[in-house]
PDB file of N, CA and C in Angstrom:
ATOM      1  N   MET X 960      -7.317 -48.028 183.109  1.00 49.00           N
ATOM      2  CA  MET X 960      -5.861 -48.155 182.916  1.00 49.00           C
ATOM      3  C   MET X 960      -5.714 -49.502 183.969  1.00 49.00           C
ATOM      4  N   LYS X 961      -5.530 -50.365 184.029  1.00 56.00           N
ATOM      5  CA  LYS X 961      -5.271 -51.402 184.970  1.00 56.00           C
ATOM      6  C   LYS X 961      -3.272 -50.284 184.857  1.00 56.00           C
ATOM      7  N   ASN X 962      -2.559 -50.484 183.870  1.00 73.00           N
ATOM      8  CA  ASN X 962      -1.346 -49.914 183.459  1.00 73.00           C
ATOM      9  C   ASN X 962      -1.067 -49.079 182.661  1.00 73.00           C
ATOM     10  N   LYS X 963       0.349 -48.754 182.715  1.00 77.00           N
ATOM     11  CA  LYS X 963       0.443 -47.558 181.772  1.00 77.00           C
ATOM     12  C   LYS X 963       0.322 -48.217 179.922  1.00 77.00           C
ATOM     13  N   ASN X 964       0.268 -49.611 179.627  1.00 91.00           N
ATOM     14  CA  ASN X 964      -0.008 -50.102 178.943  1.00 91.00           C
ATOM     15  C   ASN X 964      -1.403 -51.523 178.639  1.00 91.00           C
ATOM     16  N   THR X 965      -1.782 -51.482 179.591  1.00 94.00           N
ATOM     17  CA  THR X 965      -3.345 -52.100 179.448  1.00 94.00           C
ATOM     18  C   THR X 965      -4.839 -51.247 179.291  1.00 94.00           C
ATOM     19  N   LEU X 966      -5.517 -51.654 178.573  1.00 95.00           N
ATOM     20  CA  LEU X 966      -7.548 -50.582 179.207  1.00 95.00           C
ATOM     21  C   LEU X 966      -7.959 -51.397 178.957  1.00 95.00           C
ATOM     22  N   LEU X 967      -8.516 -51.521 180.123  1.00 95.00           N
ATOM     23  CA  LEU X 967     -10.209 -52.150 180.306  1.00 95.00           C
ATOM     24  C   LEU X 967     -11.373 -51.704 179.260  1.00 95.00           C
ATOM     25  N   VAL X 968     -12.288 -52.000 178.443  1.00 96.00           N
ATOM     26  CA  VAL X 968     -13.415 -51.245 177.703  1.00 96.00           C
ATOM     27  C   VAL X 968     -14.124 -51.852 178.256  1.00 96.00           C
ATOM     28  N   SER X 969     -15.350 -51.603 178.848  1.00 95.00           N
ATOM     29  CA  SER X 969     -16.564 -52.286 178.712  1.00 95.00           C
ATOM     30  C   SER X 969     -17.090 -52.674 177.655  1.00 95.00           C
ATOM     31  N   SER X 970     -17.163 -54.144 177.626  1.00 94.00           N
ATOM     32  CA  SER X 970     -17.649 -55.507 176.390  1.00 94.00           C
ATOM     33  C   SER X 970     -19.155 -55.074 176.370  1.00 94.00           C
ATOM     34  N   GLU X 971     -19.694 -54.267 177.561  1.00 93.00           N
ATOM     35  CA  GLU X 971     -21.499 -54.101 177.083  1.00 93.00           C
ATOM     36  C   GLU X 971     -21.229 -53.494 176.272  1.00 93.00           C
ATOM     37  N   ILE X 972     -20.923 -52.226 176.816  1.00 92.00           N
ATOM     38  CA  ILE X 972     -20.429 -50.784 176.223  1.00 92.00           C
ATOM     39  C   ILE X 972     -20.747 -50.601 174.467  1.00 92.00           C
ATOM     40  N   PHE X 973     -19.264 -51.156 174.190  1.00 94.00           N
ATOM     41  CA  PHE X 973     -18.653 -51.541 173.255  1.00 94.00           C
ATOM     42  C   PHE X 973     -18.769 -53.066 172.923  1.00 94.00           C
ATOM     43  N   SER X 974     -19.028 -53.003 171.251  1.00 93.00           N
ATOM     44  CA  SER X 974     -18.919 -53.943 170.710  1.00 93.00           C
ATOM     45  C   SER X 974     -17.992 -54.251 170.087  1.00 93.00           C
ATOM     46  N   GLU X 975     -17.757 -55.752 169.571  1.00 93.00           N
ATOM     47  CA  GLU X 975     -16.376 -56.056 168.857  1.00 93.00           C
ATOM     48  C   GLU X 975     -16.285 -55.434 168.270  1.00 93.00           C
ATOM     49  N   ASP X 976     -17.403 -55.413 167.009  1.00 94.00           N
ATOM     50  CA  ASP X 976     -17.038 -55.003 165.146  1.00 94.00           C
ATOM     51  C   ASP X 976     -16.803 -53.070 165.446  1.00 94.00           C
ATOM     52  N   VAL X 977     -17.498 -52.349 166.597  1.00 95.00           N
ATOM     53  CA  VAL X 977     -16.182 -51.341 166.638  1.00 95.00           C
ATOM     54  C   VAL X 977     -15.214 -51.189 167.149  1.00 95.00           C
ATOM     55  N   LEU X 978     -14.996 -51.865 168.411  1.00 96.00           N
ATOM     56  CA  LEU X 978     -13.548 -52.338 168.517  1.00 96.00           C
ATOM     57  C   LEU X 978     -12.709 -52.764 167.734  1.00 96.00           C
ATOM     58  N   ARG X 979     -12.710 -53.866 166.711  1.00 96.00           N
ATOM     59  CA  ARG X 979     -12.300 -53.882 166.200  1.00 96.00           C
ATOM     60  C   ARG X 979     -11.794 -53.088 165.175  1.00 96.00           C
ATOM     61  N   SER X 980     -12.783 -52.087 164.665  1.00 96.00           N
ATOM     62  CA  SER X 980     -12.439 -50.771 163.569  1.00 96.00           C
ATOM     63  C   SER X 980     -11.526 -50.105 164.642  1.00 96.00           C
ATOM     64  N   ALA X 981     -11.705 -49.141 164.985  1.00 97.00           N
ATOM     65  CA  ALA X 981     -10.978 -48.500 166.097  1.00 97.00           C
ATOM     66  C   ALA X 981      -9.330 -49.075 166.467  1.00 97.00           C
ATOM     67  N   ILE X 982      -8.991 -50.565 166.395  1.00 97.00           N
ATOM     68  CA  ILE X 982      -7.773 -50.757 166.135  1.00 97.00           C
ATOM     69  C   ILE X 982      -7.330 -51.043 164.581  1.00 97.00           C
ATOM     70  N   GLN X 983      -7.700 -51.246 163.929  1.00 97.00           N
ATOM     71  CA  GLN X 983      -7.887 -50.679 162.688  1.00 97.00           C
ATOM     72  C   GLN X 983      -7.287 -49.018 162.503  1.00 97.00           C
ATOM     73  N   ALA X 984      -8.457 -48.774 162.730  1.00 97.00           N
ATOM     74  CA  ALA X 984      -7.559 -47.363 162.443  1.00 97.00           C
ATOM     75  C   ALA X 984      -6.344 -46.636 163.084  1.00 97.00           C
ATOM     76  N   TYR X 985      -6.042 -47.427 164.537  1.00 97.00           N
ATOM     77  CA  TYR X 985      -4.480 -47.464 164.913  1.00 97.00           C
ATOM     78  C   TYR X 985      -3.759 -48.465 164.520  1.00 97.00           C
ATOM     79  N   CYS X 986      -3.642 -49.173 163.820  1.00 96.00           N
ATOM     80  CA  CYS X 986      -2.943 -50.143 163.709  1.00 96.00           C
ATOM     81  C   CYS X 986      -1.950 -48.681 162.736  1.00 96.00           C
ATOM     82  N   GLY X 987      -1.463 -48.445 162.630  1.00 96.00           N
ATOM     83  CA  GLY X 987      -0.356 -47.254 162.393  1.00 96.00           C
ATOM     84  C   GLY X 987       1.008 -47.227 163.469  1.00 96.00           C
ATOM     85  N   LEU X 988      -0.298 -46.600 164.503  1.00 97.00           N
ATOM     86  CA  LEU X 988       0.312 -45.728 165.360  1.00 97.00           C
ATOM     87  C   LEU X 988       0.768 -46.996 166.682  1.00 97.00           C
ATOM     88  N   ALA X 989       0.127 -48.274 166.955  1.00 97.00           N
ATOM     89  CA  ALA X 989       0.297 -49.164 167.394  1.00 97.00           C
ATOM     90  C   ALA X 989      -0.037 -50.610 167.747  1.00 97.00           C
ATOM     91  N   LYS X 990       0.313 -50.972 168.440  1.00 98.00           N
ATOM     92  CA  LYS X 990       0.019 -53.104 167.892  1.00 98.00           C
ATOM     93  C   LYS X 990      -1.010 -53.289 169.090  1.00 98.00           C
ATOM     94  N   ILE X 991      -1.943 -53.536 169.017  1.00 98.00           N
ATOM     95  CA  ILE X 991      -3.242 -53.507 170.519  1.00 98.00           C
ATOM     96  C   ILE X 991      -3.551 -55.014 169.781  1.00 98.00           C
ATOM     97  N   HIS X 992      -3.632 -55.745 171.255  1.00 97.00           N
ATOM     98  CA  HIS X 992      -3.749 -57.446 171.300  1.00 97.00           C
ATOM     99  C   HIS X 992      -5.460 -57.106 172.545  1.00 97.00           C
ATOM    100  N   VAL X 993      -6.251 -57.866 171.955  1.00 96.00           N
ATOM    101  CA  VAL X 993      -7.285 -57.519 172.571  1.00 96.00           C
ATOM    102  C   VAL X 993      -8.244 -59.689 173.281  1.00 96.00           C
ATOM    103  N   GLU X 994      -8.188 -59.288 174.545  1.00 95.00           N
ATOM    104  CA  GLU X 994      -8.816 -60.635 175.516  1.00 95.00           C
ATOM    105  C   GLU X 994      -9.812 -59.810 175.762  1.00 95.00           C
ATOM    106  N   ARG X 995     -10.949 -61.353 176.172  1.00 93.00           N
ATOM    107  CA  ARG X 995     -11.635 -60.893 176.607  1.00 93.00           C
ATOM    108  C   ARG X 995     -11.878 -61.456 177.885  1.00 93.00           C
ATOM    109  N   ALA X 996     -12.161 -60.646 178.793  1.00 90.00           N
ATOM    110  CA  ALA X 996     -12.718 -60.914 180.289  1.00 90.00           C
ATOM    111  C   ALA X 996     -13.666 -60.518 180.962  1.00 90.00           C
ATOM    112  N   ALA X 997     -14.621 -61.391 181.407  1.00 88.00           N
ATOM    113  CA  ALA X 997     -15.996 -61.254 181.948  1.00 88.00           C
ATOM    114  C   ALA X 997     -16.239 -60.201 181.051  1.00 88.00           C
ATOM    115  N   GLU X 998     -17.055 -59.509 181.714  1.00 92.00           N
ATOM    116  CA  GLU X 998     -17.564 -57.899 180.844  1.00 92.00           C
ATOM    117  C   GLU X 998     -16.639 -57.274 180.635  1.00 92.00           C
ATOM    118  N   ASN X 999     -15.770 -57.165 180.401  1.00 95.00           N
ATOM    119  CA  ASN X 999     -14.945 -56.075 179.305  1.00 95.00           C
ATOM    120  C   ASN X 999     -14.249 -56.592 178.430  1.00 95.00           C
ATOM    121  N   TRP X1000     -13.283 -55.515 177.591  1.00 96.00           N
ATOM    122  CA  TRP X1000     -12.196 -55.727 176.902  1.00 96.00           C
ATOM    123  C   TRP X1000     -10.849 -55.518 177.090  1.00 96.00           C
ATOM    124  N   VAL X1001      -9.475 -56.469 177.246  1.00 96.00           N
ATOM    125  CA  VAL X1001      -8.051 -56.330 177.702  1.00 96.00           C
ATOM    126  C   VAL X1001      -7.642 -55.980 176.807  1.00 96.00           C
ATOM    127  N   LEU X1002      -7.555 -54.484 176.666  1.00 97.00           N
ATOM    128  CA  LEU X1002      -6.619 -54.105 175.414  1.00 97.00           C
ATOM    129  C   LEU X1002      -5.338 -54.151 175.737  1.00 97.00           C
ATOM    130  N   THR X1003      -4.002 -54.815 175.463  1.00 97.00           N
ATOM    131  CA  THR X1003      -2.630 -54.118 175.503  1.00 97.00           C
ATOM    132  C   THR X1003      -1.996 -53.564 174.520  1.00 97.00           C
ATOM    133  N   PHE X1004      -1.456 -52.366 174.947  1.00 97.00           N
ATOM    134  CA  PHE X1004      -0.701 -51.537 173.756  1.00 97.00           C
ATOM    135  C   PHE X1004       0.728 -51.869 174.063  1.00 97.00           C
ATOM    136  N   GLN X1005       1.216 -51.619 173.062  1.00 96.00           N
ATOM    137  CA  GLN X1005       2.397 -52.310 172.397  1.00 96.00           C
ATOM    138  C   GLN X1005       3.186 -52.245 171.386  1.00 96.00           C
ATOM    139  N   ASN X1006       4.430 -51.694 171.150  1.00 96.00           N
ATOM    140  CA  ASN X1006       4.712 -50.609 170.351  1.00 96.00           C
ATOM    141  C   ASN X1006       4.185 -49.922 169.625  1.00 96.00           C
ATOM    142  N   CYS X1007       3.991 -49.154 170.551  1.00 96.00           N
ATOM    143  CA  CYS X1007       3.542 -47.354 170.140  1.00 96.00           C
ATOM    144  C   CYS X1007       4.510 -46.387 169.479  1.00 96.00           C
ATOM    145  N   GLN X1008       3.841 -45.916 168.567  1.00 96.00           N
ATOM    146  CA  GLN X1008       4.877 -44.599 168.125  1.00 96.00           C
ATOM    147  C   GLN X1008       4.687 -43.807 169.410  1.00 96.00           C
ATOM    148  N   TYR X1009       3.891 -43.448 169.856  1.00 95.00           N
ATOM    149  CA  TYR X1009       3.690 -42.234 170.927  1.00 95.00           C
ATOM    150  C   TYR X1009       3.648 -42.243 171.872  1.00 95.00           C
ATOM    151  N   ASP X1010       3.543 -42.091 173.281  1.00 95.00           N
ATOM    152  CA  ASP X1010       3.693 -42.834 174.474  1.00 95.00           C
ATOM    153  C   ASP X1010       2.440 -43.132 174.504  1.00 95.00           C
ATOM    154  N   THR X1011       2.785 -44.586 174.856  1.00 95.00           N
ATOM    155  CA  THR X1011       1.704 -45.416 175.427  1.00 95.00           C
ATOM    156  C   THR X1011       0.551 -45.448 176.240  1.00 95.00           C
ATOM    157  N   ALA X1012       0.551 -44.380 177.567  1.00 93.00           N
ATOM    158  CA  ALA X1012      -0.359 -44.172 178.063  1.00 93.00           C
ATOM    159  C   ALA X1012      -1.288 -42.433 177.056  1.00 93.00           C
ATOM    160  N   LEU X1013      -0.547 -41.945 176.833  1.00 94.00           N
ATOM    161  CA  LEU X1013      -1.182 -41.266 175.714  1.00 94.00           C
ATOM    162  C   LEU X1013      -2.054 -41.467 174.265  1.00 94.00           C
ATOM    163  N   THR X1014      -1.017 -42.574 174.261  1.00 96.00           N
ATOM    164  CA  THR X1014      -1.657 -43.951 172.999  1.00 96.00           C
ATOM    165  C   THR X1014      -2.958 -43.925 173.255  1.00 96.00           C
ATOM    166  N   ALA X1015      -2.820 -45.127 174.426  1.00 95.00           N
ATOM    167  CA  ALA X1015      -4.427 -45.578 175.069  1.00 95.00           C
ATOM    168  C   ALA X1015      -5.768 -44.938 175.673  1.00 95.00           C
ATOM    169  N   HIS X1016      -5.108 -42.996 176.039  1.00 95.00           N
ATOM    170  CA  HIS X1016      -6.191 -42.623 176.645  1.00 95.00           C
ATOM    171  C   HIS X1016      -6.671 -41.613 174.684  1.00 95.00           C
ATOM    172  N   GLU X1017      -6.255 -41.710 174.162  1.00 97.00           N
ATOM    173  CA  GLU X1017      -6.010 -41.267 172.729  1.00 97.00           C
ATOM    174  C   GLU X1017      -7.690 -42.023 172.267  1.00 97.00           C
ATOM    175  N   PHE X1018      -6.645 -43.719 172.221  1.00 97.00           N
ATOM    176  CA  PHE X1018      -7.047 -44.615 171.394  1.00 97.00           C
ATOM    177  C   PHE X1018      -8.835 -44.746 171.748  1.00 97.00           C
ATOM    178  N   PHE X1019      -8.611 -44.847 173.539  1.00 97.00           N
ATOM    179  CA  PHE X1019     -10.334 -44.382 173.962  1.00 97.00           C
ATOM    180  C   PHE X1019     -11.344 -43.854 173.505  1.00 97.00           C
ATOM    181  N   ASN X1020     -10.693 -42.548 173.850  1.00 97.00           N
ATOM    182  CA  ASN X1020     -11.328 -41.366 172.783  1.00 97.00           C
ATOM    183  C   ASN X1020     -12.151 -41.544 171.603  1.00 97.00           C
ATOM    184  N   TYR X1021     -11.241 -42.587 170.887  1.00 97.00           N
ATOM    185  CA  TYR X1021     -11.578 -42.743 169.593  1.00 97.00           C
ATOM    186  C   TYR X1021     -12.976 -43.230 169.189  1.00 97.00           C
ATOM    187  N   LEU X1022     -12.441 -44.138 170.311  1.00 97.00           N
ATOM    188  CA  LEU X1022     -13.413 -45.738 170.794  1.00 97.00           C
ATOM    189  C   LEU X1022     -15.216 -45.035 171.349  1.00 97.00           C
ATOM    190  N   ILE X1023     -14.713 -44.462 171.677  1.00 96.00           N
ATOM    191  CA  ILE X1023     -16.169 -43.827 172.009  1.00 96.00           C
ATOM    192  C   ILE X1023     -17.068 -42.580 171.768  1.00 96.00           C
ATOM    193  N   ASP X1024     -16.148 -41.948 170.139  1.00 96.00           N
ATOM    194  CA  ASP X1024     -16.754 -41.460 169.025  1.00 96.00           C
ATOM    195  C   ASP X1024     -17.406 -42.655 167.772  1.00 96.00           C
ATOM    196  N   LEU X1025     -16.188 -43.110 168.268  1.00 95.00           N
ATOM    197  CA  LEU X1025     -16.330 -44.187 167.086  1.00 95.00           C
ATOM    198  C   LEU X1025     -17.611 -44.866 167.248  1.00 95.00           C
ATOM    199  N   ALA X1026     -17.962 -45.190 168.461  1.00 93.00           N
ATOM    200  CA  ALA X1026     -18.968 -45.571 169.267  1.00 93.00           C
ATOM    201  C   ALA X1026     -20.436 -45.440 168.684  1.00 93.00           C
ATOM    202  N   SER X1027     -20.065 -44.180 169.294  1.00 91.00           N
ATOM    203  CA  SER X1027     -21.486 -43.039 169.342  1.00 91.00           C
ATOM    204  C   SER X1027     -21.950 -42.543 167.781  1.00 91.00           C
ATOM    205  N   VAL X1028     -21.272 -42.770 166.692  1.00 87.00           N
ATOM    206  CA  VAL X1028     -21.586 -42.466 165.461  1.00 87.00           C
ATOM    207  C   VAL X1028     -22.321 -44.301 165.049  1.00 87.00           C
ATOM    208  N   ALA X1029     -21.934 -45.273 165.614  1.00 69.00           N
ATOM    209  CA  ALA X1029     -22.369 -46.537 165.263  1.00 69.00           C
ATOM    210  C   ALA X1029     -23.906 -45.855 165.617  1.00 69.00           C
ATOM    211  N   LEU X1030     -23.871 -46.356 166.451  1.00 66.00           N
ATOM    212  CA  LEU X1030     -25.419 -45.715 167.637  1.00 66.00           C
ATOM    213  C   LEU X1030     -26.601 -45.144 166.153  1.00 66.00           C
TER     214      LEU X1030
END
């Protein structure tokens, strides 16, 4: 995590489809903006219902779980 509202996620490990599904699941908890940068996705969390760092951490856990199910 670059700062408390930004999360870097490997684009080699996490597909755009899985990432979009996770973002959709979290749409009621935070606004998540996505940018592609080299071999990473840069996710910026805004308007979080709960602590921003905690939301980003829990989102990443959810993303890992979602990706493992998609395998």
